[in-house]
CSV table of C-alpha atoms in Angstrom, one decimal:
chain,number,residue,atom,x,y,z
O,1094,MET,CA,0.0,0.0,0.0
O,1095,THR,CA,1.3,3.4,-0.9
O,1096,ALA,CA,2.2,5.6,2.0
O,1097,ARG,CA,0.3,8.8,2.5
O,1098,THR,CA,1.5,12.2,3.6
O,1099,SER,CA,0.0,15.6,4.3
O,1100,HIS,CA,0.9,19.2,3.8
O,1101,ARG,CA,-1.0,22.3,5.2
O,1102,LEU,CA,-2.4,25.2,3.3
O,1103,GLN,CA,-2.9,28.3,5.5
O,1104,LEU,CA,-5.0,31.1,4.0
O,1105,PRO,CA,-6.5,34.3,5.6
O,1106,ARG,CA,-9.3,33.4,7.9
O,1107,ASP,CA,-11.9,35.1,5.8
O,1108,THR,CA,-11.2,33.1,2.7
O,1109,ALA,CA,-14.4,31.4,1.6
O,1110,PRO,CA,-14.2,27.7,0.8
O,1111,GLU,CA,-16.2,28.4,-2.4
O,1112,ASP,CA,-13.5,30.8,-3.6
O,1113,VAL,CA,-10.8,28.1,-3.0
O,1114,LEU,CA,-12.8,25.5,-5.1
O,1115,THR,CA,-13.5,28.1,-7.8
O,1116,MET,CA,-9.8,28.8,-8.2
O,1117,ILE,CA,-8.9,25.1,-8.2
O,1118,THR,CA,-11.5,24.3,-10.9
O,1119,ASN,CA,-9.8,27.0,-13.1
O,1120,VAL,CA,-6.9,24.6,-13.5
O,1121,ARG,CA,-8.5,21.3,-12.4
O,1122,PRO,CA,-12.1,21.4,-13.8
O,1123,ALA,CA,-12.9,17.9,-12.5
O,1124,ALA,CA,-12.2,18.8,-8.9
O,1125,SER,CA,-15.3,18.5,-6.7
O,1126,ARG,CA,-16.5,19.2,-3.2
O,1127,ARG,CA,-17.8,16.3,-1.0
O,1128,GLU,CA,-20.6,16.6,1.5
O,1129,ASP,CA,-18.2,17.1,4.4
O,1130,GLY,CA,-16.5,20.0,2.6
O,1131,THR,CA,-13.4,18.0,1.5
O,1132,LEU,CA,-12.2,19.0,-2.0
O,1133,ASP,CA,-11.3,16.0,-4.2
O,1134,LEU,CA,-8.5,17.2,-6.5
O,1135,GLY,CA,-8.2,14.0,-8.4
O,1136,ASP,CA,-5.2,11.5,-8.5
O,1137,GLY,CA,-6.0,10.5,-4.9
O,1138,ALA,CA,-5.3,14.0,-3.6
O,1139,LEU,CA,-7.8,15.5,-1.1
O,1140,LEU,CA,-7.9,19.0,0.4
O,1141,VAL,CA,-9.5,18.7,3.8
O,1142,PRO,CA,-10.8,21.8,5.6
O,1143,ASP,CA,-10.0,22.4,9.3
O,1144,THR,CA,-13.4,22.5,11.0
O,1145,SER,CA,-12.1,23.3,14.5
O,1146,PRO,CA,-13.0,26.6,16.1
O,1147,ARG,CA,-9.7,28.2,15.1
O,1148,GLY,CA,-9.4,26.4,11.8
O,1149,ALA,CA,-10.9,29.0,9.4
O,1150,GLY,CA,-8.8,29.3,6.3
O,1151,ARG,CA,-6.7,26.2,7.1
O,1152,TRP,CA,-6.7,23.1,4.9
O,1153,THR,CA,-4.8,19.8,4.9
O,1154,LEU,CA,-3.6,18.2,1.7
O,1155,GLU,CA,-3.7,14.4,1.9
O,1156,VAL,CA,-1.9,12.7,-1.0
O,1157,ASP,CA,0.2,9.6,-1.8
O,1158,ARG,CA,3.9,10.2,-0.8
O,1159,ASP,CA,6.2,10.2,-3.9
O,1160,ARG,CA,9.8,11.4,-3.7
O,1161,GLU,CA,12.6,11.5,-6.2
O,1162,ASP,CA,16.3,12.7,-5.9
O,1163,PRO,CA,17.2,15.7,-3.9
O,1164,ALA,CA,17.6,19.1,-5.7
O,1165,PRO,CA,21.1,20.0,-6.9
O,1166,GLU,CA,23.0,22.1,-4.5
O,1167,GLY,CA,23.6,25.8,-5.4
O,1168,GLY,CA,20.6,26.2,-7.7
O,1169,ASP,CA,17.9,28.7,-7.4
O,1170,ASP,CA,14.5,27.3,-6.3
O,1171,LEU,CA,11.6,29.7,-6.6
O,1172,ARG,CA,9.2,27.6,-4.6
O,1173,GLY,CA,11.7,26.6,-1.8
O,1174,TYR,CA,11.3,22.9,-2.3
O,1175,GLY,CA,15.0,22.3,-2.1
O,1176,ARG,CA,15.3,23.5,1.5
O,1177,ALA,CA,11.9,22.0,2.4
O,1178,PHE,CA,12.7,18.5,1.0
O,1179,PRO,CA,16.5,18.0,1.3
O,1180,GLU,CA,16.2,14.2,1.2
O,1181,GLY,CA,14.1,14.1,-2.0
O,1182,LEU,CA,11.8,16.3,-3.9
O,1183,PRO,CA,8.0,15.5,-4.3
O,1184,PHE,CA,7.2,13.9,-7.6
O,1185,GLY,CA,4.2,12.9,-9.6
O,1186,ALA,CA,0.7,13.5,-8.0
O,1187,GLU,CA,2.3,14.8,-4.8
O,1188,ARG,CA,4.3,17.4,-6.7
O,1189,GLU,CA,1.4,18.5,-8.8
O,1190,ALA,CA,-0.9,18.9,-5.7
O,1191,LEU,CA,1.9,20.7,-3.8
O,1192,ASP,CA,2.4,23.1,-6.7
O,1193,LEU,CA,-1.3,23.8,-6.7
O,1194,LEU,CA,-1.2,24.6,-3.0
O,1195,TRP,CA,1.8,26.9,-3.6
O,1196,SER,CA,-0.1,28.7,-6.3
O,1197,LEU,CA,-3.2,29.1,-4.1
O,1198,ALA,CA,-1.1,30.5,-1.3
O,1199,ARG,CA,0.4,33.0,-3.8
O,1200,ARG,CA,-2.9,34.2,-5.1
O,1201,LEU,CA,-4.7,34.3,-1.8
O,1202,HIS,CA,-1.9,35.6,0.4
O,1203,GLY,CA,-1.3,32.5,2.4
O,1204,ALA,CA,1.4,29.9,3.0
O,1205,VAL,CA,2.2,26.2,2.8
O,1206,VAL,CA,3.6,24.2,5.6
O,1207,THR,CA,5.1,21.0,4.4
O,1208,ASP,CA,5.0,17.6,6.1
O,1209,GLY,CA,8.5,18.3,7.4
O,1210,GLY,CA,7.3,21.6,9.1
O,1211,VAL,CA,9.0,24.0,6.6
O,1212,ARG,CA,6.9,27.1,5.9
O,1213,LEU,CA,6.7,28.2,2.2
O,1214,GLU,CA,5.3,31.7,1.7
O,1215,PRO,CA,5.2,32.7,-1.9
O,1216,HIS,CA,5.8,36.3,-2.9
O,1217,PRO,CA,2.4,37.7,-4.1
O,1218,PHE,CA,4.1,39.3,-7.2
O,1219,HIS,CA,6.3,36.4,-8.2
O,1220,VAL,CA,3.9,35.8,-11.0
O,1221,ARG,CA,3.3,39.1,-12.8
O,1222,ASP,CA,2.4,38.1,-16.4
O,1223,LEU,CA,-1.2,38.4,-17.4
O,1224,THR,CA,-3.0,37.4,-20.6
O,1225,VAL,CA,-6.3,38.9,-21.9
O,1226,VAL,CA,-8.1,36.2,-23.9
O,1227,SER,CA,-10.6,38.0,-26.2
O,1228,PRO,CA,-12.9,37.2,-29.1
O,1229,HIS,CA,-11.8,40.4,-30.8
O,1230,ALA,CA,-8.4,41.1,-32.4
O,1231,LEU,CA,-6.9,44.6,-32.8
O,1232,ALA,CA,-4.8,45.6,-35.7
O,1233,PRO,CA,-1.2,46.7,-34.6
O,1234,GLU,CA,-1.8,50.4,-35.1
O,1235,SER,CA,-5.1,50.3,-33.2
O,1236,LEU,CA,-3.5,48.6,-30.3
O,1237,ALA,CA,-0.6,51.1,-30.2
O,1238,GLN,CA,-3.2,54.0,-30.2
O,1239,LEU,CA,-5.2,52.3,-27.4
O,1240,ILE,CA,-2.4,51.9,-24.9
O,1241,ALA,CA,-0.6,55.2,-25.8
O,1242,PRO,CA,-2.3,57.2,-23.0
O,1243,LEU,CA,-1.2,54.7,-20.4
O,1244,GLU,CA,2.2,53.9,-21.9
O,1245,PRO,CA,3.4,56.8,-24.1
O,1246,GLU,CA,6.8,55.3,-24.6
O,1247,ALA,CA,5.4,52.0,-25.9
O,1248,GLU,CA,6.8,51.1,-29.3
O,1249,LEU,CA,5.2,48.9,-31.9
O,1250,ASP,CA,7.7,46.3,-32.9
O,1251,GLU,CA,8.3,45.5,-36.6
O,1252,VAL,CA,5.2,43.8,-37.8
O,1253,PRO,CA,5.8,40.6,-39.8
O,1254,ASP,CA,4.4,40.3,-43.3
O,1255,GLY,CA,0.8,39.0,-43.1
O,1256,ALA,CA,0.4,39.8,-39.4
O,1257,SER,CA,-2.7,42.0,-39.8
O,1258,VAL,CA,-4.3,41.3,-36.4
O,1259,THR,CA,-2.1,38.6,-34.7
O,1260,GLY,CA,1.6,37.7,-34.6
O,1261,TYR,CA,2.9,41.1,-33.6
O,1262,SER,CA,4.1,42.8,-30.3
O,1263,VAL,CA,4.6,46.0,-28.5
O,1264,THR,CA,7.6,46.8,-26.3
O,1265,ILE,CA,7.3,49.1,-23.3
O,1266,PRO,CA,10.6,50.3,-21.6
O,1267,VAL,CA,10.4,50.1,-17.8
O,1268,GLY,CA,13.9,51.4,-17.0
O,1269,GLU,CA,17.2,49.9,-15.9
O,1270,GLY,CA,17.1,47.4,-18.7
O,1271,GLU,CA,13.6,46.1,-17.9
O,1272,GLU,CA,10.7,45.9,-20.4
O,1273,ILE,CA,7.1,44.9,-20.6
O,1274,ALA,CA,6.2,43.1,-23.8
O,1275,LEU,CA,2.6,42.9,-25.1
O,1276,ARG,CA,2.4,40.0,-27.5
O,1277,VAL,CA,-0.6,39.3,-29.7
O,1278,GLY,CA,-1.3,35.9,-31.0
O,1279,ARG,CA,-3.8,33.1,-31.4
O,1280,SER,CA,-5.1,31.8,-28.1
O,1281,SER,CA,-3.4,28.9,-26.2
O,1282,VAL,CA,-6.9,28.1,-24.8
O,1283,PRO,CA,-6.5,28.2,-21.0
O,1284,THR,CA,-8.3,25.3,-19.2
O,1285,ALA,CA,-10.5,27.8,-17.3
O,1286,LEU,CA,-12.0,29.1,-20.6
O,1287,ALA,CA,-12.0,25.8,-22.7
O,1288,ARG,CA,-15.8,25.6,-22.8
O,1289,LEU,CA,-16.4,29.1,-24.2
O,1290,GLY,CA,-18.2,29.0,-27.6
O,1291,TRP,CA,-15.8,31.5,-29.1
O,1292,ILE,CA,-12.5,30.2,-27.7
O,1293,ASP,CA,-11.4,28.5,-30.9
O,1294,GLY,CA,-11.0,31.8,-32.7
O,1295,ALA,CA,-9.8,33.8,-29.6
O,1296,VAL,CA,-6.8,36.0,-29.4
O,1297,ASP,CA,-4.3,36.3,-26.6
O,1298,TYR,CA,-2.9,39.6,-25.5
O,1299,ALA,CA,0.0,38.4,-23.4
O,1300,ILE,CA,1.5,41.1,-21.2
O,1301,VAL,CA,4.9,39.9,-20.0
O,1302,HIS,CA,7.4,41.4,-17.6
O,1303,LEU,CA,11.0,41.0,-18.7
O,1304,PRO,CA,13.4,41.9,-15.9
O,1305,ALA,CA,17.0,42.9,-16.7
O,1306,ASP,CA,18.2,39.8,-14.9
O,1307,PRO,CA,16.2,36.8,-15.9
O,1308,ASP,CA,17.7,34.7,-13.1
O,1309,GLU,CA,15.7,36.7,-10.5
O,1310,GLU,CA,12.6,34.8,-11.6
O,1311,GLU,CA,14.0,31.7,-9.8
O,1312,THR,CA,14.5,33.6,-6.5
O,1313,GLU,CA,12.3,32.3,-3.7
O,1314,LEU,CA,12.7,35.2,-1.3
O,1315,PRO,CA,13.4,38.4,-3.2
O,1316,ASP,CA,14.9,41.4,-1.4
O,1317,ALA,CA,12.8,44.5,-0.7
O,1318,ALA,CA,14.0,46.4,-3.8
O,1319,THR,CA,13.2,43.4,-6.1
O,1320,GLY,CA,9.8,43.0,-4.5
O,1321,GLU,CA,9.0,46.7,-5.1
O,1322,ARG,CA,10.0,46.4,-8.8
O,1323,TRP,CA,7.8,43.3,-9.2
O,1324,MET,CA,4.9,45.1,-7.6
O,1325,ALA,CA,5.3,48.1,-9.8
O,1326,ALA,CA,5.5,46.0,-12.9
O,1327,TYR,CA,2.4,44.0,-12.0
O,1328,ARG,CA,0.4,47.2,-11.5
O,1329,ARG,CA,1.4,48.5,-14.9
O,1330,ILE,CA,0.5,45.1,-16.4
O,1331,GLY,CA,-2.8,45.1,-14.6
O,1332,LEU,CA,-3.7,48.5,-15.9
O,1333,LEU,CA,-3.0,47.4,-19.4
O,1334,ALA,CA,-5.0,44.2,-18.9
O,1335,GLY,CA,-8.0,46.1,-17.5
O,1336,LEU,CA,-7.9,48.6,-20.4
O,1337,LEU,CA,-7.9,45.7,-22.9
O,1338,VAL,CA,-10.8,43.9,-21.3
O,1339,GLU,CA,-12.8,47.1,-21.3
O,1340,SER,CA,-12.0,47.8,-24.9
O,1341,VAL,CA,-12.1,44.4,-26.6
O,1342,GLY,CA,-13.8,42.2,-24.0
O,1343,GLY,CA,-12.7,38.8,-22.8
O,1344,TYR,CA,-11.1,37.4,-19.7
O,1345,VAL,CA,-7.9,37.9,-17.8
O,1346,VAL,CA,-5.8,34.8,-16.9
O,1347,ASP,CA,-2.5,34.8,-15.0
O,1348,LEU,CA,0.6,32.8,-16.0
O,1349,GLU,CA,-0.5,29.8,-13.9
O,1350,GLY,CA,-4.0,29.6,-15.5
O,1351,PHE,CA,-6.1,31.3,-12.8
O,1352,LEU,CA,-8.8,33.8,-13.8
O,1353,VAL,CA,-8.2,37.3,-12.5
O,1354,ASP,CA,-11.1,39.7,-11.8
O,1355,PRO,CA,-10.4,42.9,-13.7
O,1356,ALA,CA,-11.8,44.8,-10.7
O,1357,ASP,CA,-8.8,43.7,-8.8
O,1358,LEU,CA,-6.5,45.3,-11.3
O,1359,ALA,CA,-7.6,48.9,-10.9
């Protein structure tokens, strides 16, 4: 019999269980809620709510234990798994479920406590890229005109032959070697939007932060200055995403596949 293990998800006390399930079904549409409130994530993974008087916002992940080799020494590890699991990294269904918990903690301002007692607290702006998935495509010049009031230094990149409404990009200088790229292309069809009737012809407006040092993306605990830059970049990206949704319609999805309410981007 496969051994089981458990990890804890700690969210703010006012986080509604319905909101947790909604976020999970963005990326795992088959996930379901049992009568006792347990969330069945699939692959034998269960997310069990803490029903004690002080248990609001706390969940326990129960999953088959599956470990592989330890992480190489000296490498960056954005989720902190190397220090949390020095004897062997989670693998398979355990890794996928733990990644989900880490992402929920990032989006909902919480933390994960592993079965070894190590606390993982994702930086809320570690993931900054957003994509507007819309049924409507803008021509390059129209997009440049739309975002000009927000980003007057934005430059329309060279438009490839035949790229009338997709396959082009806009570059926005941020300073000190950083950029924000707005890339327009055919939709990659996020799981959360797969059932929309217009998704097959949808367009992605991917808004991507490009830091001067790409290696900082793998930093688990950024210093204060890096965190401030990340937050500033996310706010600019959020304003652009909100403007696009208002102008061409559609939905906002973050880099990990979770829907984002445009009202939260103002």
